[in-house]
Tab-separated table of C-alpha atoms and ligand atoms in Angstrom:
chain	number	residue	atom	x	y	z
A	1	UNK	CA	-0.030	-0.077	-0.050
A	2	UNK	CA	1.353	3.572	-1.045
A	3	UNK	CA	0.788	7.339	-0.193
A	4	UNK	CA	0.227	8.829	-3.659
A	5	UNK	CA	-0.785	12.662	-3.961
A	6	UNK	CA	-2.946	12.836	-7.090
A	7	UNK	CA	-3.653	16.928	-7.837
A	8	UNK	CA	-6.705	17.736	-10.046
A	9	UNK	CA	-8.613	14.722	-8.283
A	10	UNK	CA	-12.237	15.781	-8.264
A	11	UNK	CA	-11.863	16.422	-12.587
A	12	UNK	CA	-12.662	13.872	-15.735
A	13	UNK	CA	-8.799	12.339	-15.444
A	14	UNK	CA	-7.969	12.896	-11.914
A	15	UNK	CA	-11.168	11.054	-10.623
A	16	UNK	CA	-10.460	7.725	-12.623
A	17	UNK	CA	-6.793	7.948	-11.980
A	18	UNK	CA	-7.836	8.063	-8.124
A	19	UNK	CA	-10.514	5.681	-8.405
A	20	UNK	CA	-7.970	3.019	-9.890
A	21	UNK	CA	-5.421	3.798	-7.388
A	22	UNK	CA	-8.272	3.158	-4.396
A	23	UNK	CA	-8.923	0.196	-5.970
A	24	UNK	CA	-6.343	-1.164	-5.962
A	25	UNK	CA	-6.076	-0.214	-1.979
A	26	UNK	CA	-3.481	3.078	-2.023
A	27	UNK	CA	-3.735	5.645	-0.041
A	28	UNK	CA	-4.681	8.663	-2.452
A	29	UNK	CA	-4.667	12.120	-1.450
A	30	UNK	CA	-6.211	14.710	-3.188
A	31	UNK	CA	-6.015	17.911	-4.695
A	32	UNK	CA	-8.569	20.058	-6.379
A	33	UNK	CA	-9.168	23.497	-6.593
A	34	UNK	CA	-13.010	22.776	-7.429
A	35	UNK	CA	-12.968	25.772	-9.953
A	36	UNK	CA	-16.203	26.472	-12.021
A	37	UNK	CA	-15.135	26.015	-15.220
A	38	UNK	CA	-17.353	23.516	-16.064
A	39	UNK	CA	-20.034	22.575	-13.499
A	40	UNK	CA	-19.025	22.193	-10.392
A	41	UNK	CA	-22.153	19.220	-9.211
A	42	UNK	CA	-20.563	17.383	-11.509
A	43	UNK	CA	-16.703	17.566	-9.795
A	44	UNK	CA	-18.518	16.943	-6.516
A	45	UNK	CA	-20.304	13.927	-7.549
A	46	UNK	CA	-17.066	12.348	-8.731
A	47	UNK	CA	-15.855	13.759	-5.382
A	48	UNK	CA	-18.679	11.847	-3.060
A	49	UNK	CA	-17.701	8.790	-4.963
A	50	UNK	CA	-13.993	9.169	-3.850
A	51	UNK	CA	-15.475	10.095	-0.592
A	52	UNK	CA	-16.297	6.445	-0.294
A	53	UNK	CA	-13.589	5.048	0.417
A	54	UNK	CA	-11.663	5.250	3.896
A	55	UNK	CA	-8.224	5.547	2.019
A	56	UNK	CA	-9.553	8.697	0.066
A	57	UNK	CA	-8.138	12.040	1.786
A	58	UNK	CA	-9.484	14.839	0.187
A	59	UNK	CA	-8.035	19.238	0.350
A	60	UNK	CA	-10.155	21.583	-1.574
A	61	UNK	CA	-7.228	23.825	-2.032
A	62	UNK	CA	-5.672	25.472	-5.196
A	63	UNK	CA	-2.181	24.117	-5.782
A	64	UNK	CA	-0.676	27.491	-7.055
A	65	UNK	CA	-1.226	28.543	-3.116
A	66	UNK	CA	1.923	27.623	-1.897
A	67	UNK	CA	1.199	27.822	1.610
A	68	UNK	CA	-1.254	25.674	1.793
A	69	UNK	CA	-0.208	23.185	-0.223
A	70	UNK	CA	3.164	23.138	2.072
A	71	UNK	CA	0.008	22.229	5.181
A	72	UNK	CA	-1.810	19.694	3.520
A	73	UNK	CA	1.998	18.176	2.038
A	74	UNK	CA	2.850	18.168	6.239
A	75	UNK	CA	-0.267	16.949	7.451
A	76	UNK	CA	-0.129	14.019	4.881
A	77	UNK	CA	3.586	13.425	6.694
A	78	UNK	CA	5.351	11.545	3.362
A	79	UNK	CA	4.555	12.244	0.069
A	80	UNK	CA	6.690	10.874	-2.600
A	81	UNK	CA	4.800	9.974	-4.968
A	82	UNK	CA	2.779	12.392	-7.054
A	83	UNK	CA	0.810	12.565	-10.080
A	84	UNK	CA	-0.063	16.038	-11.272
A	85	UNK	CA	-3.472	16.309	-13.409
A	86	UNK	CA	-4.543	19.607	-12.009
A	87	UNK	CA	-4.527	22.333	-14.575
A	88	UNK	CA	-6.489	24.263	-16.258
A	89	UNK	CA	-7.648	22.322	-19.637
A	90	UNK	CA	-8.989	23.820	-23.121
A	91	UNK	CA	-7.728	25.004	-26.181
A	92	UNK	CA	-10.361	27.323	-27.114
A	93	UNK	CA	-10.865	28.826	-23.581
A	94	UNK	CA	-7.092	30.335	-23.393
A	95	UNK	CA	-7.723	31.860	-26.505
A	96	UNK	CA	-10.713	33.707	-24.182
A	97	UNK	CA	-8.786	34.477	-21.094
A	98	UNK	CA	-4.878	32.770	-20.453
A	99	UNK	CA	-4.721	34.141	-16.872
A	100	UNK	CA	-5.805	30.667	-15.042
A	101	UNK	CA	-3.289	28.860	-17.717
A	102	UNK	CA	-0.457	30.829	-15.910
A	103	UNK	CA	-2.091	30.804	-12.194
A	104	UNK	CA	-2.847	26.450	-12.807
A	105	UNK	CA	-0.212	25.642	-15.692
A	106	UNK	CA	2.914	27.504	-15.007
A	107	UNK	CA	2.617	28.576	-11.038
A	108	UNK	CA	0.363	25.845	-9.969
A	109	UNK	CA	2.909	23.301	-11.757
A	110	UNK	CA	5.883	25.544	-9.808
A	111	UNK	CA	4.402	24.871	-6.602
A	112	UNK	CA	4.026	20.834	-6.696
A	113	UNK	CA	8.003	20.704	-8.487
A	114	UNK	CA	9.620	22.361	-5.292
A	115	UNK	CA	7.709	20.577	-2.975
A	116	UNK	CA	8.663	17.066	-4.626
A	117	UNK	CA	12.313	18.134	-5.099
A	118	UNK	CA	12.699	19.145	-1.263
A	119	UNK	CA	11.235	15.513	-0.061
A	120	UNK	CA	13.876	13.684	1.196
A	121	UNK	CA	12.398	10.590	-0.381
A	122	UNK	CA	11.067	11.559	-2.877
A	123	UNK	CA	10.393	9.030	-5.636
A	124	UNK	CA	8.208	9.615	-8.549
A	125	UNK	CA	6.462	12.518	-10.508
A	126	UNK	CA	4.300	11.947	-13.036
A	127	UNK	CA	2.608	14.700	-15.127
A	128	UNK	CA	0.310	15.404	-17.833
A	129	UNK	CA	1.407	17.225	-20.909
A	130	UNK	CA	-1.015	17.450	-24.073
A	131	UNK	CA	-1.249	16.807	-28.108
A	132	UNK	CA	-2.102	19.823	-28.918
A	133	UNK	CA	1.652	21.027	-28.276
A	134	UNK	CA	2.802	18.853	-31.720
A	135	UNK	CA	0.770	22.564	-32.921
A	136	UNK	CA	0.838	22.336	-36.613
A	137	UNK	CA	3.315	19.644	-37.405
A	138	UNK	CA	2.344	18.218	-40.426
A	139	UNK	CA	3.815	14.610	-40.456
A	140	UNK	CA	2.076	11.702	-38.724
A	141	UNK	CA	1.603	10.126	-36.216
A	142	UNK	CA	3.016	12.849	-33.803
A	143	UNK	CA	6.476	10.856	-32.347
A	144	UNK	CA	8.184	11.989	-29.043
A	145	UNK	CA	11.239	13.305	-31.643
A	146	UNK	CA	9.333	15.585	-33.270
A	147	UNK	CA	9.890	19.407	-33.234
A	148	UNK	CA	6.953	21.124	-30.307
A	149	UNK	CA	8.358	24.602	-30.752
A	150	UNK	CA	5.145	26.105	-32.153
A	151	UNK	CA	2.386	25.367	-30.283
A	152	UNK	CA	-0.749	27.382	-31.935
A	153	UNK	CA	-2.493	27.330	-28.580
A	154	UNK	CA	-1.621	29.709	-25.250
A	155	UNK	CA	-3.062	26.240	-23.264
A	156	UNK	CA	-0.611	24.382	-25.602
A	157	UNK	CA	2.110	26.863	-24.684
A	158	UNK	CA	1.398	26.522	-20.539
A	159	UNK	CA	1.923	22.803	-21.669
A	160	UNK	CA	4.961	22.948	-23.360
A	161	UNK	CA	6.141	25.304	-20.745
A	162	UNK	CA	5.485	22.127	-18.096
A	163	UNK	CA	8.019	20.109	-19.973
A	164	UNK	CA	10.636	22.555	-20.071
A	165	UNK	CA	10.335	23.155	-16.202
A	166	UNK	CA	10.267	19.428	-15.472
A	167	UNK	CA	13.485	19.104	-17.538
A	168	UNK	CA	15.330	21.886	-15.955
A	169	UNK	CA	14.268	20.058	-12.283
A	170	UNK	CA	14.858	16.370	-13.395
A	171	UNK	CA	18.228	18.452	-14.467
A	172	UNK	CA	19.433	19.956	-11.280
A	173	UNK	CA	18.295	17.611	-8.800
A	174	UNK	CA	17.961	14.399	-10.057
A	175	UNK	CA	14.606	13.142	-8.843
A	176	UNK	CA	12.668	11.108	-11.120
A	177	UNK	CA	9.881	12.864	-13.616
A	178	UNK	CA	7.679	11.072	-16.375
A	179	UNK	CA	5.646	13.576	-18.705
A	180	UNK	CA	2.485	11.947	-20.628
A	181	UNK	CA	1.660	13.365	-23.776
A	182	UNK	CA	-2.250	12.765	-23.357
A	183	UNK	CA	-4.302	12.842	-27.135
A	184	UNK	CA	-7.789	13.242	-26.438
A	185	UNK	CA	-9.039	11.517	-23.647
A	186	UNK	CA	-13.107	10.937	-23.381
A	187	UNK	CA	-15.650	8.648	-21.548
A	188	UNK	CA	-17.522	8.120	-18.584
A	189	UNK	CA	-17.800	10.989	-16.309
A	190	UNK	CA	-16.117	13.497	-19.112
A	191	UNK	CA	-15.629	16.627	-19.419
A	192	UNK	CA	-18.572	18.946	-20.351
A	193	UNK	CA	-16.887	21.274	-22.395
A	194	UNK	CA	-15.309	18.499	-24.917
A	195	UNK	CA	-16.813	17.742	-28.425
A	196	UNK	CA	-18.683	13.884	-27.040
A	197	UNK	CA	-20.711	15.780	-24.325
A	198	UNK	CA	-21.731	18.675	-25.893
A	199	UNK	CA	-22.835	16.854	-29.156
A	200	UNK	CA	-24.476	13.791	-26.504
A	201	UNK	CA	-26.112	16.563	-25.011
A	202	UNK	CA	-27.166	18.481	-27.842
A	203	UNK	CA	-28.653	15.536	-30.109
A	204	UNK	CA	-30.599	14.115	-26.976
A	205	UNK	CA	-31.983	17.681	-27.143
A	206	UNK	CA	-32.711	18.089	-30.781
A	207	UNK	CA	-29.981	20.787	-30.346
A	208	UNK	CA	-28.106	21.679	-33.690
A	209	UNK	CA	-24.059	20.929	-33.096
A	210	UNK	CA	-20.844	22.883	-34.119
A	211	UNK	CA	-19.195	20.902	-36.450
A	212	UNK	CA	-15.355	23.010	-37.436
A	213	UNK	CA	-13.459	22.852	-40.579
A	214	UNK	CA	-16.628	21.330	-41.898
A	215	UNK	CA	-16.005	18.056	-40.061
A	216	UNK	CA	-12.110	18.408	-41.804
A	217	UNK	CA	-10.630	17.214	-38.952
A	218	UNK	CA	-9.458	14.269	-37.552
A	219	UNK	CA	-8.289	12.893	-33.959
A	220	UNK	CA	-6.308	10.285	-31.442
A	221	UNK	CA	-9.674	9.260	-29.704
A	222	UNK	CA	-8.347	7.595	-26.500
A	223	UNK	CA	-10.928	5.942	-23.764
A	224	UNK	CA	-9.929	7.088	-20.476
A	225	UNK	CA	-9.425	3.230	-18.922
A	226	UNK	CA	-6.291	3.290	-21.149
A	227	UNK	CA	-5.084	6.541	-20.586
A	228	UNK	CA	-5.362	5.026	-16.372
A	229	UNK	CA	-3.416	2.187	-17.109
A	230	UNK	CA	-0.892	4.333	-19.012
A	231	UNK	CA	-0.281	6.495	-16.437
A	232	UNK	CA	-0.484	3.896	-13.506
A	233	UNK	CA	2.246	2.064	-15.419
A	234	UNK	CA	4.307	5.508	-15.914
A	235	UNK	CA	4.023	5.719	-12.488
A	236	UNK	CA	5.800	1.694	-11.725
A	237	UNK	CA	8.370	3.415	-13.929
A	238	UNK	CA	10.756	5.856	-11.816
A	239	UNK	CA	13.814	7.037	-14.261
A	240	UNK	CA	16.408	9.405	-13.329
A	241	UNK	CA	18.533	10.357	-16.987
A	242	UNK	CA	21.717	9.912	-17.005
A	243	UNK	CA	24.019	13.240	-17.452
A	244	UNK	CA	23.078	15.036	-20.660
A	245	UNK	CA	19.608	12.644	-21.075
A	246	UNK	CA	16.373	14.549	-21.437
A	247	UNK	CA	13.945	13.152	-18.477
A	248	UNK	CA	11.116	10.538	-20.026
A	249	UNK	CA	8.269	11.831	-22.318
A	250	UNK	CA	5.455	9.455	-23.696
A	251	UNK	CA	3.049	10.007	-26.088
A	252	UNK	CA	-0.288	7.769	-24.698
A	253	UNK	CA	-2.949	7.793	-27.474
A	254	UNK	CA	-4.956	5.071	-29.200
A	255	UNK	CA	-2.618	5.176	-31.693
A	256	UNK	CA	-5.618	5.698	-34.608
A	257	UNK	CA	-6.622	8.544	-36.122
A	258	UNK	CA	-10.667	8.818	-36.648
A	259	UNK	CA	-12.337	11.871	-38.382
A	260	UNK	CA	-14.354	13.895	-36.963
A	261	UNK	CA	-17.581	12.807	-38.832
A	262	UNK	CA	-16.790	9.256	-38.414
A	263	UNK	CA	-16.938	9.939	-34.798
A	264	UNK	CA	-19.802	11.853	-34.927
A	265	UNK	CA	-21.925	8.918	-37.021
A	266	UNK	CA	-20.285	6.439	-34.344
A	267	UNK	CA	-22.362	9.185	-31.725
A	268	UNK	CA	-25.443	8.836	-34.134
A	269	UNK	CA	-25.606	5.149	-34.167
A	270	UNK	CA	-25.016	4.876	-30.154
A	271	UNK	CA	-27.483	7.403	-29.318
A	272	UNK	CA	-29.816	6.388	-31.971
A	273	UNK	CA	-30.347	9.756	-33.341
A	274	UNK	CA	-29.490	11.939	-36.091
A	275	UNK	CA	-27.188	14.839	-35.375
A	276	UNK	CA	-28.613	18.703	-36.504
A	277	UNK	CA	-25.361	19.731	-38.175
A	278	UNK	CA	-23.787	23.036	-38.426
A	279	UNK	CA	-20.901	23.829	-39.873
A	280	UNK	CA	-18.607	26.037	-38.979
A	281	UNK	CA	-15.060	27.671	-40.322
A	282	UNK	CA	-11.749	26.357	-38.596
A	283	UNK	CA	-11.215	28.096	-34.865
A	284	UNK	CA	-8.161	29.559	-34.152
A	285	UNK	CA	-5.899	27.005	-31.766
A	286	UNK	CA	-7.495	23.913	-33.285
A	287	UNK	CA	-5.023	21.576	-34.517
A	288	UNK	CA	-6.354	19.507	-37.608
A	289	UNK	CA	-5.090	15.977	-37.105
A	290	UNK	CA	-3.634	15.014	-34.320
A	291	UNK	CA	-2.595	10.874	-34.321
A	292	UNK	CA	-0.168	9.060	-32.121
A	293	UNK	CA	2.527	7.357	-32.568
A	294	UNK	CA	2.661	4.937	-28.775
A	295	UNK	CA	5.544	2.731	-29.834
A	296	UNK	CA	7.890	4.377	-26.817
A	297	UNK	CA	5.183	3.870	-24.262
A	298	UNK	CA	4.662	0.567	-25.119
A	299	UNK	CA	8.152	-0.681	-24.732
A	300	UNK	CA	9.080	1.237	-22.067
A	301	UNK	CA	5.159	0.735	-20.187
A	302	UNK	CA	4.076	-1.679	-21.724
A	303	UNK	CA	0.845	0.360	-22.588
A	304	UNK	CA	-1.579	-1.177	-24.017
A	305	UNK	CA	-4.987	0.626	-25.209
A	306	UNK	CA	-7.608	-1.350	-26.845
A	307	UNK	CA	-10.484	0.170	-26.199
A	308	UNK	CA	-12.423	0.813	-30.061
A	309	UNK	CA	-14.236	4.205	-30.808
A	310	UNK	CA	-17.443	2.178	-30.763
A	311	UNK	CA	-17.434	0.565	-27.599
A	312	UNK	CA	-15.820	4.143	-25.820
A	313	UNK	CA	-18.726	5.889	-27.322
A	314	UNK	CA	-21.191	3.955	-26.336
A	315	UNK	CA	-19.547	3.047	-22.903
A	316	UNK	CA	-19.741	6.940	-22.217
A	317	UNK	CA	-23.592	7.677	-23.785
A	318	UNK	CA	-24.753	5.259	-21.509
A	319	UNK	CA	-23.069	6.929	-18.131
A	320	UNK	CA	-24.579	10.206	-19.783
A	321	UNK	CA	-27.968	9.302	-20.127
A	322	UNK	CA	-28.048	7.120	-16.730
A	323	UNK	CA	-26.135	10.437	-15.050
A	324	UNK	CA	-28.254	12.975	-16.321
A	325	UNK	CA	-31.065	11.151	-15.667
A	326	UNK	CA	-30.817	11.141	-12.194
A	327	UNK	CA	-29.741	14.130	-11.558
A	328	UNK	CA	-30.711	15.983	-8.590
B	401	NAD	N1	-9.006	15.183	-21.310
B	401	NAD	C1	-8.031	15.296	-22.354
B	401	NAD	O1	-8.352	15.415	-23.259
B	401	NAD	C2	-6.794	16.043	-21.670
B	401	NAD	C3	-6.126	15.662	-23.651
B	401	NAD	C4	-4.352	16.014	-22.569
B	401	NAD	C5	-3.783	16.598	-21.822
B	401	NAD	N2	-5.119	16.541	-20.107
B	401	NAD	C6	-4.665	16.700	-19.116
B	401	NAD	O2	-4.960	16.212	-18.321
B	401	NAD	C7	-5.134	16.823	-16.789
B	401	NAD	C8	-6.643	16.153	-16.700
B	401	NAD	O3	-7.750	16.929	-17.605
B	401	NAD	P1	-8.738	16.455	-17.649
B	401	NAD	O4	-9.805	16.542	-18.412
B	401	NAD	O5	-9.039	15.902	-16.331
B	401	NAD	O6	-9.576	17.972	-16.793
B	401	NAD	P2	-10.838	18.926	-15.972
B	401	NAD	O7	-10.587	19.710	-15.998
B	401	NAD	O8	-11.631	17.371	-15.903
B	401	NAD	O9	-9.568	18.315	-14.642
B	401	NAD	C9	-8.503	19.144	-14.188
B	401	NAD	C10	-8.999	19.213	-12.285
B	401	NAD	O10	-7.996	20.283	-11.709
B	401	NAD	C11	-8.612	21.173	-10.986
B	401	NAD	N3	-8.165	22.324	-11.008
B	401	NAD	C12	-7.807	23.501	-11.691
B	401	NAD	N4	-6.232	24.303	-10.847
B	401	NAD	C13	-6.608	23.705	-10.542
B	401	NAD	C14	-5.308	24.554	-9.284
B	401	NAD	N5	-5.100	25.652	-9.987
B	401	NAD	N6	-5.541	23.949	-8.249
B	401	NAD	C15	-6.249	22.900	-7.604
B	401	NAD	N7	-7.018	21.777	-8.889
B	401	NAD	C16	-6.911	23.053	-9.925
B	401	NAD	C17	-9.855	21.292	-11.598
B	401	NAD	O11	-10.803	22.365	-10.364
B	401	NAD	C18	-9.982	20.227	-11.929
B	401	NAD	O12	-11.092	19.197	-10.710
B	401	NAD	C19	-4.707	18.000	-16.977
B	401	NAD	O13	-3.441	18.268	-17.105
B	401	NAD	C20	-5.190	18.417	-18.623
B	401	NAD	O14	-4.128	19.544	-19.136
B	401	NAD	C21	-6.220	16.514	-20.778
């Protein structure tokens, strides 16, 4: 039984990671500021489920608040494994309002890095980066060796900054840090600002869905259970890079690429209803296509995504219907 800090534990991915760890009888310390970027009710409902596990210790705090983090860290006595998922997510919102990205992704991550490096017996920090950092790279699939120095959204810029910040800490303080570039994660308990959630809601309510770039986009949609498997596998593989080597960074995707229109078709089938499509131009910050090369994660982590989009979408739709049917 290990004690693991999961930041962003009330968030979509943090909730699933925390739950998986609790199921394995670990002690999970959760941090989350419960910000209203999207429904706090949904975050509360996730926390309600986690709180059923006696090994779950939750702190409502902002990771950019050094004193609050310090206090909780001390109270938990020994935090030696950390999964940092707390961040301001969302490509489009980062163009509207960049400031929460600076607070959570830059200041917040700095606080976490500092706490980790000051913990004497610290074992491993795993943090979330994103496929968005590949920007307008044309060569598919995206592999970790490609250049990522031309982000096309402020969100991606802050995540690229996270990778550089982690690299400097890895170099200076020699403790294990692993970065994970996640590719469009979806599944039950997902984020209301993501397309699958918005589309499902609109289709069920007979409202139109906004289809950007006239549907000429493609994504490597990755099911949440596969991502959780990858994150937990990464946590088990702490590596201190040799001098002049970079800290490990892995793509976690599904190694496929589905066009947005195919994704909508599968969703329509799963819901049993056609979407009313409102075709719109490409939005600033949006990448046209993503596809992951996951060979490194397969080889070094035993990462093995298995969920097809039809299975994953159907699980999402089932969850959505039952959650909003029973919603208070
Ligand atoms: N969902 C995806 O497709 C995807 C893809 C790539 C990367 N990521 C990254 O994975 C991580 C988790 O994403 P998610 O989809 O679960 O998002 P989410 O918004 O559901 O979860 C993030 C959680 O962090 C919390 N949080 C935000 N700022 C905080 C702060 N300053 N202090 C404490 N808590 C804070 C939020 O309240 C939220 O509950 C993020 O780092 C995100 O950038 C997600």
